[in-house]
mmCIF file with all atom_site columns, C-alpha atoms in Angstrom:
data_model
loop_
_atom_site.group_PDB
_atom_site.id
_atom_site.type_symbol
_atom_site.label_atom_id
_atom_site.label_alt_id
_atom_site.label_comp_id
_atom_site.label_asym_id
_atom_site.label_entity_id
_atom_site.label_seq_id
_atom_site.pdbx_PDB_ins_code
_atom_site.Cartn_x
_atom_site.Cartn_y
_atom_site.Cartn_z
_atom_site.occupancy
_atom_site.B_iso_or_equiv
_atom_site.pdbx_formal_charge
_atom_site.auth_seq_id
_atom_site.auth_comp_id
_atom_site.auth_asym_id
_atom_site.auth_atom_id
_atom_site.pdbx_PDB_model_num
ATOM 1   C CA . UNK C 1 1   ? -2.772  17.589  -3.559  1.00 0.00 ? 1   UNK C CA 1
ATOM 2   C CA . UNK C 1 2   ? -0.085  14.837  -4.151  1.00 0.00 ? 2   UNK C CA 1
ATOM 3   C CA . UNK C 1 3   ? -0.069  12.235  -7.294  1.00 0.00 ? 3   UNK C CA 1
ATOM 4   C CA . UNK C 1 4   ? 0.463   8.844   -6.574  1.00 0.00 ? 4   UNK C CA 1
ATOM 5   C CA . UNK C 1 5   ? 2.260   6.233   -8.989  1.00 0.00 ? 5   UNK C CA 1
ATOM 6   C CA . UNK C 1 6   ? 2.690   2.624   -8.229  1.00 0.00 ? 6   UNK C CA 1
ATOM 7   C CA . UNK C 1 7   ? 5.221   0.313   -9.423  1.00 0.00 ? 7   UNK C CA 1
ATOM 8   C CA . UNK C 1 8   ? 6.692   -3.291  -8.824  1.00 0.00 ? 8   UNK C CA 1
ATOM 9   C CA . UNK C 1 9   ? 4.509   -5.354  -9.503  1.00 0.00 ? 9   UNK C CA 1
ATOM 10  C CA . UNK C 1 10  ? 4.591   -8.517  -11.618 1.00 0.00 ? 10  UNK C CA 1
ATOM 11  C CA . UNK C 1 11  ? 4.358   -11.904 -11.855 1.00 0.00 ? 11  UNK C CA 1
ATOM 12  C CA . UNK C 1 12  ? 5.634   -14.196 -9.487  1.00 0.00 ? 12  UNK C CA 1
ATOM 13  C CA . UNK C 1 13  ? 5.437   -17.904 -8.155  1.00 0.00 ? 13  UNK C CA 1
ATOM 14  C CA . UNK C 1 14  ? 4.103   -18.817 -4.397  1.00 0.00 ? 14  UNK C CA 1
ATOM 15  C CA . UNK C 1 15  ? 6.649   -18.261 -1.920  1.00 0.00 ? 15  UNK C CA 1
ATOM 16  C CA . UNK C 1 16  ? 8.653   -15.271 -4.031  1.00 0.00 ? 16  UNK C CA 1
ATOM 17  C CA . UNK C 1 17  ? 9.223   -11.661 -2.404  1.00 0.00 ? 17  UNK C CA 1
ATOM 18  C CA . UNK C 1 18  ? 8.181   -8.379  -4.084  1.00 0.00 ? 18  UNK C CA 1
ATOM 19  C CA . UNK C 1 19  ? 9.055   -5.139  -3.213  1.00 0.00 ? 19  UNK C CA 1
ATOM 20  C CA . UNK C 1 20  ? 6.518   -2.402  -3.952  1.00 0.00 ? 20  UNK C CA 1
ATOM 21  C CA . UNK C 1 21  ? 6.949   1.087   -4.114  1.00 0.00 ? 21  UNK C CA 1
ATOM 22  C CA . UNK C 1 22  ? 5.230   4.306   -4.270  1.00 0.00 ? 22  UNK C CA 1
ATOM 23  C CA . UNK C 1 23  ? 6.355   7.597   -5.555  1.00 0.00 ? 23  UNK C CA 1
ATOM 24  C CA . UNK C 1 24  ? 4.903   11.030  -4.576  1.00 0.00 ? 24  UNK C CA 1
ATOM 25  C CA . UNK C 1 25  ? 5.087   14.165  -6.201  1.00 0.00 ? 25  UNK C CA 1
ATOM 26  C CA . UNK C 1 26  ? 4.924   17.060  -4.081  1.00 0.00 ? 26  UNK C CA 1
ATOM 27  C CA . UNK C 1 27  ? 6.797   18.658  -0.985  1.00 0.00 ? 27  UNK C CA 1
ATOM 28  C CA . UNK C 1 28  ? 4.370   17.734  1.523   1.00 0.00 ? 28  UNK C CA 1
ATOM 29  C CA . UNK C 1 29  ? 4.959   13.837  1.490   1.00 0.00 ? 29  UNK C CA 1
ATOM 30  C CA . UNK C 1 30  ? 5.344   13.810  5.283   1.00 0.00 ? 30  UNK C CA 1
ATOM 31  C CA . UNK C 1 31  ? 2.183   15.491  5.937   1.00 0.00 ? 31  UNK C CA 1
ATOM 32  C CA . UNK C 1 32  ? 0.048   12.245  4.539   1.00 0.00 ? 32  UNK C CA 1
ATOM 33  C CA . UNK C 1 33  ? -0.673  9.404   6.460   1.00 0.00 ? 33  UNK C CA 1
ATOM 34  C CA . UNK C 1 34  ? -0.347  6.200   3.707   1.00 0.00 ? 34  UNK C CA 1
ATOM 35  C CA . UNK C 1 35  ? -2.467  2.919   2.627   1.00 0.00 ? 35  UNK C CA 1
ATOM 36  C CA . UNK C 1 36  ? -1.942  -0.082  1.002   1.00 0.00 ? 36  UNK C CA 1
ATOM 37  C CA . UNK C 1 37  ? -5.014  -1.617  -0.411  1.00 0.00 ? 37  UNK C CA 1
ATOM 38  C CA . UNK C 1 38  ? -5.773  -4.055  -2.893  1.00 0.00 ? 38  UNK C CA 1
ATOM 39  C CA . UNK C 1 39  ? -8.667  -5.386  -5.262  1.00 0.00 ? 39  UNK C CA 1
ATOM 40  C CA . UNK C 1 40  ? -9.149  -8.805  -6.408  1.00 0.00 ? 40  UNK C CA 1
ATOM 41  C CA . UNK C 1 41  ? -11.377 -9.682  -9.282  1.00 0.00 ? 41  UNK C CA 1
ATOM 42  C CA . UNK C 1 42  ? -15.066 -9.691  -7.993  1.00 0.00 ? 42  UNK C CA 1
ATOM 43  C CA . UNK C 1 43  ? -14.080 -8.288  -4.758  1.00 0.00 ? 43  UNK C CA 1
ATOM 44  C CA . UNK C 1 44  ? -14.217 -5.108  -3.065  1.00 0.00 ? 44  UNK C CA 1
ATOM 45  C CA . UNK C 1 45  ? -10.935 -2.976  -2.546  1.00 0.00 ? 45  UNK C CA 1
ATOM 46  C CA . UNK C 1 46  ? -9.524  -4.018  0.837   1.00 0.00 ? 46  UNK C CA 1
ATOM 47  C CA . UNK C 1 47  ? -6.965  -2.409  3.656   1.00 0.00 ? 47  UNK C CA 1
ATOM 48  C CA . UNK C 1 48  ? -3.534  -3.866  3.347   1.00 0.00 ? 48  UNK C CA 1
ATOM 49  C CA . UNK C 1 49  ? -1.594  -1.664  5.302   1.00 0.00 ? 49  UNK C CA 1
ATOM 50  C CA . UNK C 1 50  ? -1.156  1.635   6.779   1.00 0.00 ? 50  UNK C CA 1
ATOM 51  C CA . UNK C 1 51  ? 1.868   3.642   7.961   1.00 0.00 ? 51  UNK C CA 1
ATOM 52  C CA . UNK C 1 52  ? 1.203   7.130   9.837   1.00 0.00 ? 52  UNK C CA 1
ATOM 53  C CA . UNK C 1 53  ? 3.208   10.240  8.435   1.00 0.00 ? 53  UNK C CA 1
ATOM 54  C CA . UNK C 1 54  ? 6.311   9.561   10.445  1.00 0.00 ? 54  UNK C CA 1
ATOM 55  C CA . UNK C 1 55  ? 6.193   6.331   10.568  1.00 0.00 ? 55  UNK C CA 1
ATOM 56  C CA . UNK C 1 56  ? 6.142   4.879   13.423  1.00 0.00 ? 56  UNK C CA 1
ATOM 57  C CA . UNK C 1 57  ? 2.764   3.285   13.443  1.00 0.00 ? 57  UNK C CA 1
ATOM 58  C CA . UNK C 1 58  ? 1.364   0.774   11.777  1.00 0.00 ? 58  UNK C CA 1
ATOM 59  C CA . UNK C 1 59  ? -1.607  -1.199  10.713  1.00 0.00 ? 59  UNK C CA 1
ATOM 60  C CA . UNK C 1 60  ? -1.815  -4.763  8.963   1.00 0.00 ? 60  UNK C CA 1
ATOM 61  C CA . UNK C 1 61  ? -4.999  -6.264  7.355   1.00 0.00 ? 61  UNK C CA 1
ATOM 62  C CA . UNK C 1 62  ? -4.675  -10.103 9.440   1.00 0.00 ? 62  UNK C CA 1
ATOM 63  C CA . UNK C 1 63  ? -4.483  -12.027 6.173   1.00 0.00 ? 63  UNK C CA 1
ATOM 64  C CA . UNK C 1 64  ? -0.792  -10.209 5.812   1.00 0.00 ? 64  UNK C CA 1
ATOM 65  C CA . UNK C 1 65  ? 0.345   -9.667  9.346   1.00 0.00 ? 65  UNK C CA 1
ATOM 66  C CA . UNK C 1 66  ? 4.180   -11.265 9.502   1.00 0.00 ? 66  UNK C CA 1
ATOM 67  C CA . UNK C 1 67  ? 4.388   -11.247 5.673   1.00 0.00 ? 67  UNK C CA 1
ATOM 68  C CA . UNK C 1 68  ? 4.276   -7.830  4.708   1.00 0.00 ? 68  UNK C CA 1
ATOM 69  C CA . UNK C 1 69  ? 5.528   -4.780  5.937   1.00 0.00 ? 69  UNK C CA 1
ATOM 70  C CA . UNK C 1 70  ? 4.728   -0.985  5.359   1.00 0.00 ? 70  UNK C CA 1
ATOM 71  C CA . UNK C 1 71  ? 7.552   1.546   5.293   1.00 0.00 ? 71  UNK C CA 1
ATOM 72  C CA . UNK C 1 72  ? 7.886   5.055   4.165   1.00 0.00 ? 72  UNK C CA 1
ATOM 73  C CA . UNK C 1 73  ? 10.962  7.137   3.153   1.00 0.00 ? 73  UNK C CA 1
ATOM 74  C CA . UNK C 1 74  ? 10.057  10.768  3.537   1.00 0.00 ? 74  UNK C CA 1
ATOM 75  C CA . UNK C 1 75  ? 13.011  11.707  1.785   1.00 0.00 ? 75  UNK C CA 1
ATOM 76  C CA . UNK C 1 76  ? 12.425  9.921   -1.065  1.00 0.00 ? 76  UNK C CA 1
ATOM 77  C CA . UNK C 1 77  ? 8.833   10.771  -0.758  1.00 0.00 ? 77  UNK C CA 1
ATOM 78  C CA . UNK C 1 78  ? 8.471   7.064   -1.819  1.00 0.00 ? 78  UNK C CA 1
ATOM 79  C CA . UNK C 1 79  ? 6.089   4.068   -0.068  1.00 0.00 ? 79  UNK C CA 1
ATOM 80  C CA . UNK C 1 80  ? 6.491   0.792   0.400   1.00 0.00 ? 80  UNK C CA 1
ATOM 81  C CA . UNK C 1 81  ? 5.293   -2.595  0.326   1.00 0.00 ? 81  UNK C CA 1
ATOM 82  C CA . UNK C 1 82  ? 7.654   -5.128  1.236   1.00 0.00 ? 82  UNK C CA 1
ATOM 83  C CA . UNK C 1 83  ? 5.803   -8.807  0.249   1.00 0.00 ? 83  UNK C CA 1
ATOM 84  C CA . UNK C 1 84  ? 6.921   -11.634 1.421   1.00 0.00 ? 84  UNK C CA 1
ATOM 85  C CA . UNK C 1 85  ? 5.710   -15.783 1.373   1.00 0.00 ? 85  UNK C CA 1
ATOM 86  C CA . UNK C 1 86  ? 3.242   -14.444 -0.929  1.00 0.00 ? 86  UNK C CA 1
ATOM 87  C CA . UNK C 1 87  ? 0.462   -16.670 -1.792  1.00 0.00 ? 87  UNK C CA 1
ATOM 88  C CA . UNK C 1 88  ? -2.022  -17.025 -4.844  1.00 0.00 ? 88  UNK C CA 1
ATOM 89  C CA . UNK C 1 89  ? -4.839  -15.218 -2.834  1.00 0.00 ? 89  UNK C CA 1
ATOM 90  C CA . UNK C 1 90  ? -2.643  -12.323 -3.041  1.00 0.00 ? 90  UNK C CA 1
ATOM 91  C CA . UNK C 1 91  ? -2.554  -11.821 -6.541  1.00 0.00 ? 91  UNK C CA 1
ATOM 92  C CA . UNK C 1 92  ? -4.165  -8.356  -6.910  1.00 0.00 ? 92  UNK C CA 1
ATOM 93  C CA . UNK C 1 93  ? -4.101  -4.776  -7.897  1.00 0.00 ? 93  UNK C CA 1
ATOM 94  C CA . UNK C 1 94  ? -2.423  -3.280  -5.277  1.00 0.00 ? 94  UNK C CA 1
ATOM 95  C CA . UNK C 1 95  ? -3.254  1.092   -4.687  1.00 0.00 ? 95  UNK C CA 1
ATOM 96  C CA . UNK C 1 96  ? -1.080  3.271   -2.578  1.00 0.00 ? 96  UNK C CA 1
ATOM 97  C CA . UNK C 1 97  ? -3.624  5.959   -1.556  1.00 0.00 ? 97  UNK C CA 1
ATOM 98  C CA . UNK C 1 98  ? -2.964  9.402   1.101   1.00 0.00 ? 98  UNK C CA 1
ATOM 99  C CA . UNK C 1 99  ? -5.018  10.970  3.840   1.00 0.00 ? 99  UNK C CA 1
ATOM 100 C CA . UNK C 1 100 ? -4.608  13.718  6.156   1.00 0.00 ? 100 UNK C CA 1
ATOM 101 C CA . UNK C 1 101 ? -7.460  13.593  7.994   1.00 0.00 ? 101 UNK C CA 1
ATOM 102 C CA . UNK C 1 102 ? -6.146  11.579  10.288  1.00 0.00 ? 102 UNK C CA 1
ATOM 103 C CA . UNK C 1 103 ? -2.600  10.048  11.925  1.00 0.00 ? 103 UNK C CA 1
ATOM 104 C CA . UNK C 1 104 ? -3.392  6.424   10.651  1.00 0.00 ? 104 UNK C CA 1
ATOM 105 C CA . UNK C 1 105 ? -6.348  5.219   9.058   1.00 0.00 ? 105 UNK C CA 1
ATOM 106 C CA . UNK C 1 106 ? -7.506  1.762   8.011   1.00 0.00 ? 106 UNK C CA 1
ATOM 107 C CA . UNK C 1 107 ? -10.569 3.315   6.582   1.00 0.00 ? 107 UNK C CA 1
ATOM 108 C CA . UNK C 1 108 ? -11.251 3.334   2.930   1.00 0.00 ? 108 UNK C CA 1
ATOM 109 C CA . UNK C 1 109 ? -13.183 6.735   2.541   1.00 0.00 ? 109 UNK C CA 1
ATOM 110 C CA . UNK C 1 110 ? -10.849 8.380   4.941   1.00 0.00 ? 110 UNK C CA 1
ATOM 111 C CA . UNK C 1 111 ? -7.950  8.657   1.749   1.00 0.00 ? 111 UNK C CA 1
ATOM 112 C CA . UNK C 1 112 ? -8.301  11.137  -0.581  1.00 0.00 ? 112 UNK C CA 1
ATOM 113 C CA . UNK C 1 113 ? -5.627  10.487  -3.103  1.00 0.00 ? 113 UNK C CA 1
ATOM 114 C CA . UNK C 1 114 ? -5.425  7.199   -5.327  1.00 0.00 ? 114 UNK C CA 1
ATOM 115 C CA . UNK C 1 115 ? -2.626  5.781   -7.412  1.00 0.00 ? 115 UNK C CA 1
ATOM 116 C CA . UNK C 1 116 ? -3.628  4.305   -10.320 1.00 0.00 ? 116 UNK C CA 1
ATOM 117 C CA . UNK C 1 117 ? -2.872  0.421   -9.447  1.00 0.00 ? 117 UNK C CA 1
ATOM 118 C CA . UNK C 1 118 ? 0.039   -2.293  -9.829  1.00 0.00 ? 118 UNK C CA 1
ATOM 119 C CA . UNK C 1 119 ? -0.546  -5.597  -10.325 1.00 0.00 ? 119 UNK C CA 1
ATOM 120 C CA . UNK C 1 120 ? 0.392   -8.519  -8.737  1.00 0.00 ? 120 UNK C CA 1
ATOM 121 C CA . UNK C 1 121 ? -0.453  -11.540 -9.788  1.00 0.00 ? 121 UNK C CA 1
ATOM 122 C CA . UNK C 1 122 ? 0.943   -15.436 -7.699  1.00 0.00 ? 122 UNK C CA 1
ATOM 123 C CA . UNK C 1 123 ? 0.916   -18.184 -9.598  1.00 0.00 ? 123 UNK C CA 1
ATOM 124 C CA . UNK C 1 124 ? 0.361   -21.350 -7.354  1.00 0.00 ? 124 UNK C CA 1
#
């Protein structure tokens, strides 16, 4: 299995950057394809992003599409959420999570391994 750990998140005004990351344990980082989710109070846990295990593909919930981006550095065996413009319906707690079922996956049940949450909170 791999363990997950967030961190970067904080508190921030509309229009500020974050950078999150993502740290793996393990040597088989570049076997798992990657998510970024998130969970707002009385919501349910949504797709943010996804990066397959090279990455070279990508997938972006709309809500984020030319704000964020997804990158991974196998070598670091680190994740990445790069937040941009961000807004106050982004404040969150943001999950990295790890599948190998398939390449790329915006599917929620498809990841098998959960981080335990960083969050991000935009004041307006």
């Amino acid at each position: 299995q791999v363990q997950l750990v967030e961190s970067g998140g904080g508190l921030v005004q509309a229009g500020d950057s974050l950078r999150l990351s993502c740290a793996a344990s393990g040597r088989t980082f570049s076997t798992y394809a990657l998510g970024w989710f998130r969970q707002a109070p009385g919501k349910e846990r949504e797709i943010v992003a996804a990066i397959s295990r090279g990455g070279s593909n990508k997938r972006y919930a709309d809500s984020v599409k030319g704000r964020f981006t997804i990158s991974r550095d196998n070598a670091k065996n680190t994740v990445y959420l790069q937040m941009n413009s961000l807004k106050p319906e982004d404040s969150a707690v943001y999950y990295c999570a790890a599948q190998a079922t398939a390449a790329i996956t915006i599917v929620l049940p498809w990841y098998d391994y959960w981080g335990q949450g960083t969050q991000v909170t935009v004041s307006s």
